[in-house]
Short mmCIF file of C-alpha atoms and ligand atoms in Angstrom, two decimals:
data_model
loop_
_atom_site.label_atom_id
_atom_site.label_comp_id
_atom_site.label_asym_id
_atom_site.label_seq_id
_atom_site.Cartn_x
_atom_site.Cartn_y
_atom_site.Cartn_z
CA MET A 1 106.20 72.81 149.00
CA LYS A 2 107.81 69.99 147.05
CA ALA A 3 109.96 67.15 148.32
CA THR A 4 111.09 63.66 147.39
CA ALA A 5 111.88 60.68 149.59
CA LEU A 6 113.19 57.17 149.07
CA ALA A 7 112.03 54.34 151.33
CA PRO A 8 112.88 50.64 151.45
CA ALA A 9 110.42 47.79 151.78
CA ASN A 10 111.13 45.60 154.78
CA ILE A 11 110.99 41.89 155.56
CA ALA A 12 109.55 40.97 158.94
CA PHE A 13 111.50 38.45 161.04
CA ILE A 14 108.73 38.71 163.66
CA LYS A 15 105.46 39.37 161.83
CA TYR A 16 102.57 41.77 162.27
CA TRP A 17 99.29 39.97 161.67
CA GLY A 18 96.23 41.46 163.37
CA LYS A 19 95.16 44.77 164.77
CA ALA A 20 94.18 45.51 168.35
CA ASP A 21 91.81 48.33 167.37
CA PRO A 22 88.64 47.78 165.33
CA PRO A 23 88.80 48.49 161.59
CA THR A 24 86.89 51.60 160.59
CA GLY A 25 86.26 51.94 156.92
CA GLU A 26 87.74 51.52 153.47
CA ALA A 27 89.97 54.56 153.57
CA GLY A 28 91.74 53.20 156.61
CA ASP A 29 90.66 55.29 159.57
CA ALA A 30 91.95 52.61 161.91
CA LEU A 31 94.83 53.50 164.22
CA ARG A 32 96.61 50.34 163.07
CA LEU A 33 97.67 49.34 166.57
CA PRO A 34 99.15 45.85 166.16
CA LEU A 35 98.30 42.83 168.32
CA ASN A 36 102.02 42.29 168.87
CA SER A 37 105.38 44.01 168.44
CA SER A 38 107.35 43.04 165.33
CA ILE A 39 110.95 43.10 164.08
CA SER A 40 112.17 43.60 160.51
CA MET A 41 115.09 44.34 158.20
CA ASN A 42 115.00 47.05 155.53
CA LEU A 43 115.58 45.83 151.97
CA SER A 44 118.10 47.64 149.77
CA ALA A 45 116.80 46.53 146.37
CA CYS A 46 113.06 46.98 146.92
CA THR A 47 112.51 50.72 147.27
CA THR A 48 109.88 53.34 146.49
CA THR A 49 110.74 56.91 145.53
CA THR A 50 107.95 59.46 145.89
CA THR A 51 107.69 63.16 145.05
CA VAL A 52 104.95 65.18 146.72
CA GLU A 53 104.05 68.76 145.89
CA PHE A 54 101.36 70.79 147.66
CA SER A 55 100.08 73.80 145.74
CA ASP A 56 97.08 76.09 145.24
CA ARG A 57 97.40 75.26 141.53
CA TYR A 58 96.04 71.78 142.18
CA LYS A 59 92.27 71.55 142.43
CA GLU A 60 92.36 67.96 143.64
CA ASP A 61 94.89 65.38 144.76
CA SER A 62 96.46 63.35 141.97
CA ILE A 63 98.29 60.12 142.67
CA GLU A 64 100.20 58.35 139.93
CA SER A 65 103.17 56.10 139.36
CA THR A 66 105.90 56.67 136.77
CA ASP A 67 104.78 53.76 134.67
CA GLY A 68 101.67 55.79 133.95
CA GLU A 69 99.41 53.75 136.14
CA PHE A 70 96.78 55.48 138.20
CA LEU A 71 96.83 53.89 141.61
CA GLN A 72 93.07 53.42 141.62
CA LYS A 73 93.03 50.87 144.41
CA GLU A 74 95.15 53.00 146.71
CA VAL A 75 93.69 56.42 146.01
CA ASN A 76 91.36 56.60 149.03
CA ARG A 77 94.06 55.47 151.38
CA VAL A 78 96.64 57.87 149.98
CA THR A 79 94.20 60.82 150.03
CA LYS A 80 93.38 60.01 153.62
CA HIS A 81 97.11 60.05 154.39
CA LEU A 82 97.54 63.41 152.67
CA ASP A 83 94.68 64.67 154.88
CA ARG A 84 96.65 63.62 157.96
CA LEU A 85 99.65 65.61 156.72
CA ARG A 86 97.47 68.64 155.82
CA GLU A 87 95.82 68.57 159.22
CA ARG A 88 99.18 68.74 160.95
CA ALA A 89 100.31 71.61 158.72
CA GLN A 90 96.93 73.40 158.90
CA THR A 91 96.62 73.70 155.15
CA ASN A 92 93.99 72.86 152.58
CA GLN A 93 96.33 72.70 149.61
CA ARG A 94 95.87 69.74 147.30
CA ALA A 95 98.84 67.62 146.27
CA LYS A 96 100.41 65.98 143.27
CA VAL A 97 102.03 62.65 144.13
CA LEU A 98 104.24 60.73 141.74
CA THR A 99 105.75 57.45 142.81
CA LYS A 100 108.22 54.96 141.39
CA ASN A 101 109.19 51.48 142.54
CA SER A 102 112.71 50.07 142.04
CA PHE A 103 111.23 46.65 141.53
CA PRO A 104 108.78 45.82 138.74
CA LYS A 105 105.20 45.91 139.94
CA SER A 106 104.88 42.49 138.41
CA ALA A 107 107.35 41.21 141.02
CA GLY A 108 104.40 41.02 143.38
CA VAL A 109 106.45 42.56 146.17
CA ALA A 110 104.19 44.31 148.67
CA SER A 111 104.74 48.01 148.23
CA SER A 112 102.52 49.47 150.95
CA ALA A 113 105.40 49.61 153.48
CA SER A 114 107.87 51.42 151.21
CA GLY A 115 105.01 53.37 149.61
CA PHE A 116 103.56 54.87 152.78
CA ALA A 117 107.01 55.42 154.33
CA ALA A 118 108.16 57.41 151.28
CA LEU A 119 104.86 59.33 151.12
CA THR A 120 105.12 60.24 154.81
CA VAL A 121 108.72 61.46 154.68
CA ALA A 122 108.28 63.36 151.39
CA GLY A 123 104.94 64.86 152.48
CA ALA A 124 106.23 65.95 155.89
CA LYS A 125 109.28 67.57 154.26
CA ALA A 126 107.18 69.31 151.58
CA LEU A 127 105.00 70.84 154.30
CA ASP A 128 108.02 71.63 156.47
CA LEU A 129 106.50 69.76 159.41
CA ALA A 130 108.74 69.60 162.45
CA LEU A 131 108.32 65.93 163.32
CA SER A 132 110.63 63.75 165.40
CA ASP A 133 111.74 60.38 163.99
CA ASN A 134 109.26 58.77 166.37
CA ASP A 135 106.43 60.94 165.11
CA LEU A 136 107.28 60.09 161.51
CA THR A 137 106.98 56.37 162.26
CA ILE A 138 103.65 56.95 164.02
CA LEU A 139 102.34 58.89 161.05
CA ALA A 140 103.55 56.23 158.56
CA ARG A 141 101.90 53.53 160.71
CA LEU A 142 98.51 55.21 160.22
CA GLY A 143 98.93 54.74 156.44
CA SER A 144 100.03 51.10 156.62
CA GLY A 145 101.20 49.32 159.76
CA SER A 146 104.39 47.82 158.34
CA ALA A 147 105.35 51.22 156.82
CA CYS A 148 106.47 52.44 160.25
CA ARG A 149 109.29 49.88 160.14
CA SER A 150 110.60 51.31 156.83
CA ILE A 151 111.44 54.68 158.42
CA PRO A 152 114.28 53.87 160.89
CA ASP A 153 117.69 52.52 159.86
CA GLY A 154 118.57 48.85 159.30
CA PHE A 155 117.11 46.37 161.78
CA VAL A 156 113.92 47.76 163.23
CA MET A 157 111.55 47.11 166.12
CA TRP A 158 107.92 48.25 166.00
CA HIS A 159 106.84 48.57 169.58
CA ARG A 160 103.20 47.50 169.88
CA GLY A 161 102.08 50.26 172.25
CA LYS A 162 98.64 50.77 173.69
CA SER A 163 97.81 54.11 172.06
CA SER A 164 98.71 55.87 168.84
CA GLN A 165 101.49 57.85 170.52
CA THR A 166 103.08 54.75 172.07
CA SER A 167 103.00 52.55 168.94
CA TYR A 168 106.15 53.54 167.08
CA ALA A 169 109.21 52.00 165.42
CA TYR A 170 112.91 52.47 166.17
CA SER A 171 116.23 51.13 164.98
CA LEU A 172 117.69 48.22 166.93
CA TYR A 173 120.87 48.18 164.81
CA PRO A 174 122.10 50.17 161.81
CA TYR A 175 122.14 48.60 158.33
CA ASP A 176 125.85 47.80 158.45
CA TYR A 177 125.56 45.95 161.77
CA TRP A 178 125.23 42.50 160.20
CA ASP A 179 125.89 41.60 156.56
CA LEU A 180 122.84 39.41 155.96
CA ARG A 181 121.22 38.79 152.59
CA ASP A 182 117.60 38.45 151.63
CA VAL A 183 117.44 36.53 148.35
CA LEU A 184 113.87 37.21 147.29
CA VAL A 185 112.55 34.50 145.01
CA VAL A 186 109.61 35.71 142.96
CA VAL A 187 107.57 32.65 142.05
CA GLU A 188 104.37 34.38 141.00
CA ALA A 189 104.16 37.84 139.56
CA SER A 190 100.47 38.56 139.92
CA ASN A 191 99.14 40.78 142.69
CA LYS A 192 97.75 39.10 145.75
CA LYS A 193 94.00 38.79 145.78
CA ILE A 194 93.20 39.42 149.43
CA SER A 195 94.86 42.51 150.86
CA THR A 196 96.68 42.30 154.20
CA THR A 197 94.30 44.88 155.67
CA GLU A 198 91.29 42.76 154.76
CA GLY A 199 92.97 39.46 155.60
CA MET A 200 94.04 40.38 159.10
CA GLU A 201 90.58 41.62 160.05
CA LYS A 202 89.63 37.97 160.44
CA VAL A 203 92.61 36.96 162.59
CA ARG A 204 90.44 36.23 165.62
CA THR A 205 88.51 33.54 163.72
CA SER A 206 91.61 31.32 163.84
CA PRO A 207 91.69 29.00 166.86
CA PHE A 208 95.43 29.68 167.08
CA TRP A 209 95.69 33.47 167.19
CA ASN A 210 95.55 33.61 170.98
CA ARG A 211 98.21 30.97 171.33
CA ARG A 212 100.38 32.87 168.85
CA LEU A 213 100.11 36.00 171.00
CA ARG A 214 100.86 34.13 174.21
CA ASP A 215 104.17 32.87 172.79
CA MET A 216 105.12 36.22 171.30
CA PRO A 217 107.03 37.84 174.22
CA ASP A 218 109.40 34.85 174.45
CA LYS A 219 109.87 34.75 170.69
CA ILE A 220 110.73 38.44 170.58
CA LYS A 221 113.19 38.02 173.44
CA THR A 222 114.95 35.17 171.60
CA MET A 223 114.99 37.14 168.34
CA LYS A 224 116.61 40.09 170.12
CA LYS A 225 119.19 37.75 171.60
CA ALA A 226 119.94 36.25 168.16
CA LEU A 227 120.48 39.74 166.77
CA ALA A 228 122.56 40.93 169.73
CA THR A 229 124.89 37.89 169.52
CA LYS A 230 124.74 37.59 165.70
CA ASN A 231 123.73 33.98 166.15
CA PHE A 232 122.67 33.15 162.59
CA ARG A 233 121.33 29.70 163.28
CA LEU A 234 119.14 30.91 166.13
CA LEU A 235 117.94 33.83 163.99
CA GLY A 236 117.09 31.51 161.09
CA GLU A 237 115.23 29.03 163.24
CA ILE A 238 113.00 31.75 164.71
CA ILE A 239 112.42 33.41 161.34
CA GLU A 240 111.19 30.16 159.81
CA ALA A 241 109.09 29.05 162.76
CA GLU A 242 107.54 32.52 162.93
CA ALA A 243 106.64 32.58 159.22
CA VAL A 244 105.02 29.15 159.44
CA ASN A 245 103.23 30.19 162.64
CA MET A 246 101.71 33.27 160.96
CA HIS A 247 100.65 31.27 157.90
CA ALA A 248 99.10 28.59 160.13
CA VAL A 249 96.93 31.34 161.61
CA MET A 250 96.11 32.66 158.11
CA MET A 251 95.19 29.17 156.86
CA THR A 252 92.93 28.51 159.85
CA GLN A 253 91.04 31.80 159.70
CA ARG A 254 87.46 31.83 158.41
CA PRO A 255 87.46 32.13 155.46
CA PRO A 256 90.92 30.53 155.21
CA LEU A 257 93.74 32.40 153.52
CA PHE A 258 96.15 30.33 151.44
CA TYR A 259 98.88 32.63 150.18
CA TRP A 260 101.25 29.78 149.24
CA ASN A 261 101.25 28.02 145.90
CA GLY A 262 102.99 24.88 144.65
CA ALA A 263 106.23 26.75 143.95
CA THR A 264 106.27 28.15 147.48
CA MET A 265 106.12 24.61 148.86
CA GLU A 266 108.79 23.44 146.44
CA LEU A 267 111.13 26.16 147.70
CA ILE A 268 110.44 25.34 151.33
CA ARG A 269 111.40 21.71 150.64
CA ALA A 270 114.51 22.82 148.73
CA VAL A 271 115.64 25.00 151.64
CA GLN A 272 115.25 22.09 154.05
CA LEU A 273 117.30 19.89 151.71
CA TRP A 274 120.06 22.51 151.24
CA ARG A 275 120.29 22.92 154.99
CA ALA A 276 120.58 19.17 155.48
CA GLU A 277 123.48 19.32 153.01
CA GLY A 278 125.16 21.95 155.18
CA LEU A 279 124.09 25.26 153.62
CA PRO A 280 122.84 27.69 156.30
CA VAL A 281 119.79 29.29 154.68
CA TYR A 282 116.30 29.90 156.09
CA PHE A 283 113.03 31.02 154.55
CA THR A 284 110.34 33.53 155.43
CA ILE A 285 107.13 34.42 153.58
CA ASP A 286 104.78 37.41 153.79
CA ALA A 287 101.22 37.70 152.47
CA GLY A 288 101.91 36.12 149.09
CA PRO A 289 103.58 33.11 147.50
CA ASN A 290 107.07 34.62 147.09
CA VAL A 291 109.84 33.31 149.31
CA HIS A 292 112.56 35.32 151.05
CA LEU A 293 115.74 33.29 151.62
CA ILE A 294 117.82 34.67 154.46
CA CYS A 295 121.53 33.85 154.50
CA GLU A 296 124.89 35.34 155.43
CA VAL A 297 126.91 37.18 152.78
CA LYS A 298 129.43 34.32 152.49
CA ASP A 299 126.67 32.04 151.19
CA GLU A 300 124.93 34.53 148.88
CA ASP A 301 126.39 33.22 145.60
CA THR A 302 125.69 29.58 146.45
CA VAL A 303 122.09 30.34 147.43
CA VAL A 304 121.46 32.38 144.25
CA GLN A 305 122.99 29.62 142.10
CA LYS A 306 120.89 26.92 143.75
CA VAL A 307 117.73 28.98 143.31
CA LYS A 308 118.49 29.57 139.63
CA ASN A 309 118.72 25.83 139.09
CA LEU A 310 115.11 25.42 140.20
CA SER A 311 112.26 25.57 137.72
CA VAL A 312 109.89 27.62 139.89
CA LEU A 313 111.63 30.89 139.44
CA GLU A 314 110.32 34.08 137.80
CA GLN A 315 112.89 36.48 139.18
CA VAL A 316 115.49 36.81 141.96
CA ILE A 317 116.09 40.08 143.82
CA VAL A 318 119.10 40.13 146.16
CA ASN A 319 118.72 42.54 149.08
CA GLN A 320 121.16 43.77 151.69
CA PRO A 321 120.10 45.45 154.94
CA SER A 322 119.56 49.13 154.18
CA ARG A 323 119.00 52.48 155.80
CA GLY A 324 115.50 53.73 156.36
CA ALA A 325 113.40 56.31 154.53
CA HIS A 326 115.15 59.58 153.75
CA VAL A 327 114.77 62.75 151.73
CA VAL A 328 116.55 62.80 148.35
CA GLN A 329 117.31 65.73 146.07
CA ASN A 330 116.15 64.48 142.66
CA HIS A 331 112.45 65.05 142.13
CA LEU A 332 110.38 62.80 139.85
CA PHE A 333 108.64 65.83 138.29
C1 DP6 B 1 102.18 39.73 156.33
O1 DP6 B 1 101.32 46.57 156.94
O2 DP6 B 1 100.36 45.61 154.82
O3 DP6 B 1 103.53 41.54 155.61
O4 DP6 B 1 98.48 47.87 158.32
O5 DP6 B 1 96.65 46.82 157.05
O6 DP6 B 1 98.43 48.11 155.83
P1 DP6 B 1 98.09 47.23 157.01
O7 DP6 B 1 98.90 45.88 156.85
P2 DP6 B 1 100.38 45.63 156.29
O8 DP6 B 1 100.63 44.14 156.84
C2 DP6 B 1 101.83 43.45 156.66
C3 DP6 B 1 101.63 42.02 157.00
C4 DP6 B 1 102.78 41.09 156.69
C5 DP6 B 1 103.68 40.88 157.91
C6 DP6 B 1 104.61 42.01 158.28
O9 DP6 B 1 105.13 42.70 157.38
O10 DP6 B 1 104.89 42.14 159.48
#
């Protein structure tokens, strides 16, 4: 009744911003059906390891991280997710959950994707649930949308779907398909103020969300082509345009969401300059000020060096594409 899983965070090349189904409550009862399909890469250096044990000994669920912190903000959502697992296993046993991130919490890296992916895989294993890979991604999606993309290997597609059973993620290519790098530049270590769940509820107040959706099928087609042909320039151009597109929607929502800060803008300008000088590197940004620099392995050292010469930097985390969530043998307790 005890199992441990390790799951990577992922960086979206094509982003998920907005749900098709209405939000229903704090604990996250929503099905988390996305407005559009998305594509991402798993990140080797940003992982969550989680041990889950179900037992009659436990009178209530306990959810903690190894740095001693009680995940107060997440407790409702995690308990709700444990309920989903219990329902499938037809048990009432409470659980102890201990979780550990490979990256410092202060890095401000979103951990809901790796967190819910690890919780899903460890919980399903602990309860001996016979779930297909597809089912695991569907279950993880119910915890946090982007978590479904942290389950399959390498480069991953989350198919939008029209129902819970048809909204799942699968691997487009394994992690060793293309030796890309994600040089994650942490410019601000504090946690983001507006959560993604809350932020994307207002997506339809932006005058641009509809336009974004209309262009999506073509964008996804081009992204798939860039991946299939390993066309780095094409990939980079879409990644950047897509990140700016999503943030334009965020900034034009009511109330507006400005996740960028001055350092974010400074990095964007630096990337444009480096590219003009002949260095192939592109940026993408999620729901925070930190910037992911995507490059090929041959340019990794140059990109890291250039970043370190800037003043904006708090920390750099270099990621390779990685495999998806999987069970590991060493328990955290
Ligand atoms: C900006 O998966 O965190 O990172 O489903 O409400 O938990 P919930 O949202 P979440 O949203 C991620 C948004 C994003 C873009 C992306 O990763 O695709």
